[in-house]
Short mmCIF file of C-alpha atoms in Angstrom, two decimals:
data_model
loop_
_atom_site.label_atom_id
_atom_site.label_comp_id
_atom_site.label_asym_id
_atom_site.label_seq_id
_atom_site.Cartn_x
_atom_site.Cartn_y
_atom_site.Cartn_z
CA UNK A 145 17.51 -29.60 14.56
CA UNK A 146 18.42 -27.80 11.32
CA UNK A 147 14.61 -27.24 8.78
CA UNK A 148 15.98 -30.30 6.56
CA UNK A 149 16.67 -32.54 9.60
CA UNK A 150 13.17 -32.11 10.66
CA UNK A 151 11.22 -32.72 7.52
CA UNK A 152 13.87 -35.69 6.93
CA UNK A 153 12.36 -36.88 10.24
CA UNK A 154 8.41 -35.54 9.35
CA UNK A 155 8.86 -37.81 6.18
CA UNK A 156 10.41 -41.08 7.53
CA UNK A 157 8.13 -41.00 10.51
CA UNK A 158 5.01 -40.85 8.71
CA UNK A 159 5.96 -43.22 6.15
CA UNK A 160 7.11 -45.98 8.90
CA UNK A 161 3.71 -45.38 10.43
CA UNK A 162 1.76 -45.44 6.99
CA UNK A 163 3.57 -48.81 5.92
CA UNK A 164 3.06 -50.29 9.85
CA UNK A 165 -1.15 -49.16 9.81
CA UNK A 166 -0.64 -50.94 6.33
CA UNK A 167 -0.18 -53.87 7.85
CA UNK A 168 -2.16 -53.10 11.44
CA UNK A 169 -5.68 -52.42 10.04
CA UNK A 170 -6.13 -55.55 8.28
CA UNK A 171 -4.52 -58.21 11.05
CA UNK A 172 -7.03 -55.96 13.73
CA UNK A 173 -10.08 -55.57 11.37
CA UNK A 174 -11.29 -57.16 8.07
CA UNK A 175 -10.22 -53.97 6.04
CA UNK A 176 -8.04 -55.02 3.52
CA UNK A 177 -4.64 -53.66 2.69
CA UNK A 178 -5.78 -51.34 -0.20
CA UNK A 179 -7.84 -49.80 1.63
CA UNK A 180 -5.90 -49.36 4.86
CA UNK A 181 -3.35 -47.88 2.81
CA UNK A 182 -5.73 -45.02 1.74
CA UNK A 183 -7.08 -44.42 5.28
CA UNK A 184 -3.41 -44.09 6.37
CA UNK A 185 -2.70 -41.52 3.93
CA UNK A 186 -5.84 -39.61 4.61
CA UNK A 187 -5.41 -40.22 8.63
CA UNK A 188 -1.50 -38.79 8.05
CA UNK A 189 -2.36 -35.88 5.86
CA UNK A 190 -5.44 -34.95 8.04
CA UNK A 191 -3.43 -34.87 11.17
CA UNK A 192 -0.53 -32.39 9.64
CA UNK A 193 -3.21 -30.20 8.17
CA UNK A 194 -5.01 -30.71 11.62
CA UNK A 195 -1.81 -30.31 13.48
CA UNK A 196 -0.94 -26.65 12.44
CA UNK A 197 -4.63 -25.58 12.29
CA UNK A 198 -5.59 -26.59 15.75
CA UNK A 199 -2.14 -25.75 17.07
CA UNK A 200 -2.93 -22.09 15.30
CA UNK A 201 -6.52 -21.53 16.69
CA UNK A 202 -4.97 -22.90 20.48
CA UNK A 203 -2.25 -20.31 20.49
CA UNK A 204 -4.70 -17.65 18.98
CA UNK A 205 -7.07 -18.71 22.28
CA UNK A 206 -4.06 -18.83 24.91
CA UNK A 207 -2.83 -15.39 23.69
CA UNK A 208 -6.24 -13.36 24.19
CA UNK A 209 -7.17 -15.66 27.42
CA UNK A 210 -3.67 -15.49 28.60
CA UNK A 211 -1.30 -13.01 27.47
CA UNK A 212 1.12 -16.16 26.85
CA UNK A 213 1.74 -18.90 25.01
CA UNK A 214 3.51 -20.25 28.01
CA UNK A 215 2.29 -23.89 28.64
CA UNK A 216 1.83 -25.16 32.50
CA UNK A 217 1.73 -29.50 32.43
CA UNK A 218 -2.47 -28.82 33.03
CA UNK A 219 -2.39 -26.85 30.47
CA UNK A 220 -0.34 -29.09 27.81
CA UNK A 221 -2.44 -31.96 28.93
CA UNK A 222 -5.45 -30.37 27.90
CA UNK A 223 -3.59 -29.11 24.59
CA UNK A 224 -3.29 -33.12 23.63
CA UNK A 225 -6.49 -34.28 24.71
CA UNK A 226 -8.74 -31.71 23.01
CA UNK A 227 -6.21 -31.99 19.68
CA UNK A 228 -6.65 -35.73 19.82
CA UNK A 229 -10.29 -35.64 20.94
CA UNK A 230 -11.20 -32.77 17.52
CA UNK A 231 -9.49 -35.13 15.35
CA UNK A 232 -11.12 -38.02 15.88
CA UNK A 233 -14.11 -36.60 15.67
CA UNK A 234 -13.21 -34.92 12.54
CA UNK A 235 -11.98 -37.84 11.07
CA UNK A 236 -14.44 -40.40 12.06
CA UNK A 237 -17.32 -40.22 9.60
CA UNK A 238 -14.71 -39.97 6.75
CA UNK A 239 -13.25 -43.19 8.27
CA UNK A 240 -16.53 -45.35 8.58
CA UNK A 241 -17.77 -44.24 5.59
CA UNK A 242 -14.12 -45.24 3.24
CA UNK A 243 -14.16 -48.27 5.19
CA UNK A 244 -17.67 -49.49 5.19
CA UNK A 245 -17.75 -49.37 9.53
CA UNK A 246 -20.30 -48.74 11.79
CA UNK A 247 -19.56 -45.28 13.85
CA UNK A 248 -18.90 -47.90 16.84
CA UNK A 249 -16.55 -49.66 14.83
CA UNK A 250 -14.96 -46.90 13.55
CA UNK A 251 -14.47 -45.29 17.10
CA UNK A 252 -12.65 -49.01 18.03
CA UNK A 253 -10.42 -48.33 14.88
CA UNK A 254 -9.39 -45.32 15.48
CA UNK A 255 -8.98 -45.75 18.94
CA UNK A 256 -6.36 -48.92 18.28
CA UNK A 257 -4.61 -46.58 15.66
CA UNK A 258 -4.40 -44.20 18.68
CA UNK A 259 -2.81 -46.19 20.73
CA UNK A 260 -0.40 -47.52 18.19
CA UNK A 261 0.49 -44.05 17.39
CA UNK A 262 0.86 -43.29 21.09
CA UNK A 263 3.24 -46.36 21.31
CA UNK A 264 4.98 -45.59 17.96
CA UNK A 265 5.89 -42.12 18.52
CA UNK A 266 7.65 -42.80 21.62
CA UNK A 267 9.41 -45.67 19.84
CA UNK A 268 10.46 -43.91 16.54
CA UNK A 269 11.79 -41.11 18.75
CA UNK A 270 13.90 -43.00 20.69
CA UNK A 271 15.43 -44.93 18.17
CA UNK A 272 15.55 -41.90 15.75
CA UNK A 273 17.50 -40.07 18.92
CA UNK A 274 19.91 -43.12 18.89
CA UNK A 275 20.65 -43.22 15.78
CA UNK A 276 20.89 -39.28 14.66
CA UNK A 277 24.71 -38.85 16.03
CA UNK A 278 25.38 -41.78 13.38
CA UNK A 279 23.58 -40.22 10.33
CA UNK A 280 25.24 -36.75 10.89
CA UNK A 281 28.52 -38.66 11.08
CA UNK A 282 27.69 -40.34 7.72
CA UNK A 283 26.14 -37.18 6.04
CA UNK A 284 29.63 -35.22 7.24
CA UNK A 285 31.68 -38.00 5.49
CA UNK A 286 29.61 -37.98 1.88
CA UNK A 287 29.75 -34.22 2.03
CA UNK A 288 33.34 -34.16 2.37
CA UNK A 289 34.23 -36.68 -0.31
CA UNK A 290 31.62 -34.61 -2.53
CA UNK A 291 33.98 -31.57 -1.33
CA UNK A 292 37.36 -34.07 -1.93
CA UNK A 293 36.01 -35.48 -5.31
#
């Protein structure tokens, strides 16, 4: 996938998700849309800005423990559990506090957005995989009539 392709893809994926925890938070809790909006937007810009730090510091650690950044499956499983696990707690008391929760309702929050996110990925990435051959076939075809015009 060519740098464009994949922040086309960064972009659309995160704002499907932001516009579908739009609507999540308030049928699941008594936020209201406003203000699910704004927790989406923090949760999505925390998590890229989370994303390359923690991914940084993890590949700093695996290089002086290991000598590699070679993953085993063990290894990648403990990659997503401890990135999910620093989040959330990093994100948390910003989250109850925006949205008026207690901590124990904020942990259910999050841990529903989670799940949906879990879900959503898998999804988004399937569909998006079905549906790439078609957009390079369209992009190919404006670019040549931009060429032809």
């Amino acid at each position: 996938m060519r740098l464009s392709e994949r922040i086309f893809h960064a972009v659309l994926f995160e704002a499907v998700a932001l516009l579908c925890i739009a609507i999540l938070i308030p049928l699941i809790s008594e936020v209201d849309v406003q203000k699910s909006v704004t927790i989406g937007l923090f949760l999505s810009l925390a998590a890229m800005v989370w994303n390359v730090t923690f991914n940084a510091m993890f590949d700093r650690a695996m290089l002086l423990l290991r000598g590699t950044l070679t993953k085993s499956l063990r290894l990648r499983v403990l990659h997503a559990t401890l990135f999910e696990a620093s989040f959330v707690a990093l994100t948390l008391p910003p989250v109850a506090w925006w949205l008026e929760l207690t901590l124990w309702a904020a942990v259910q929050l999050e841990a529903a957005i989670i799940v949906f996110v879990l879900i959503y990925t898998f999804v988004f990435n399937l569909f998006y995989d079905r549906i790439r051959p078609h957009l390079h076939r369209l992009l190919a075809a404006r670019s040549a009539s931009r060429r032809d015009a």
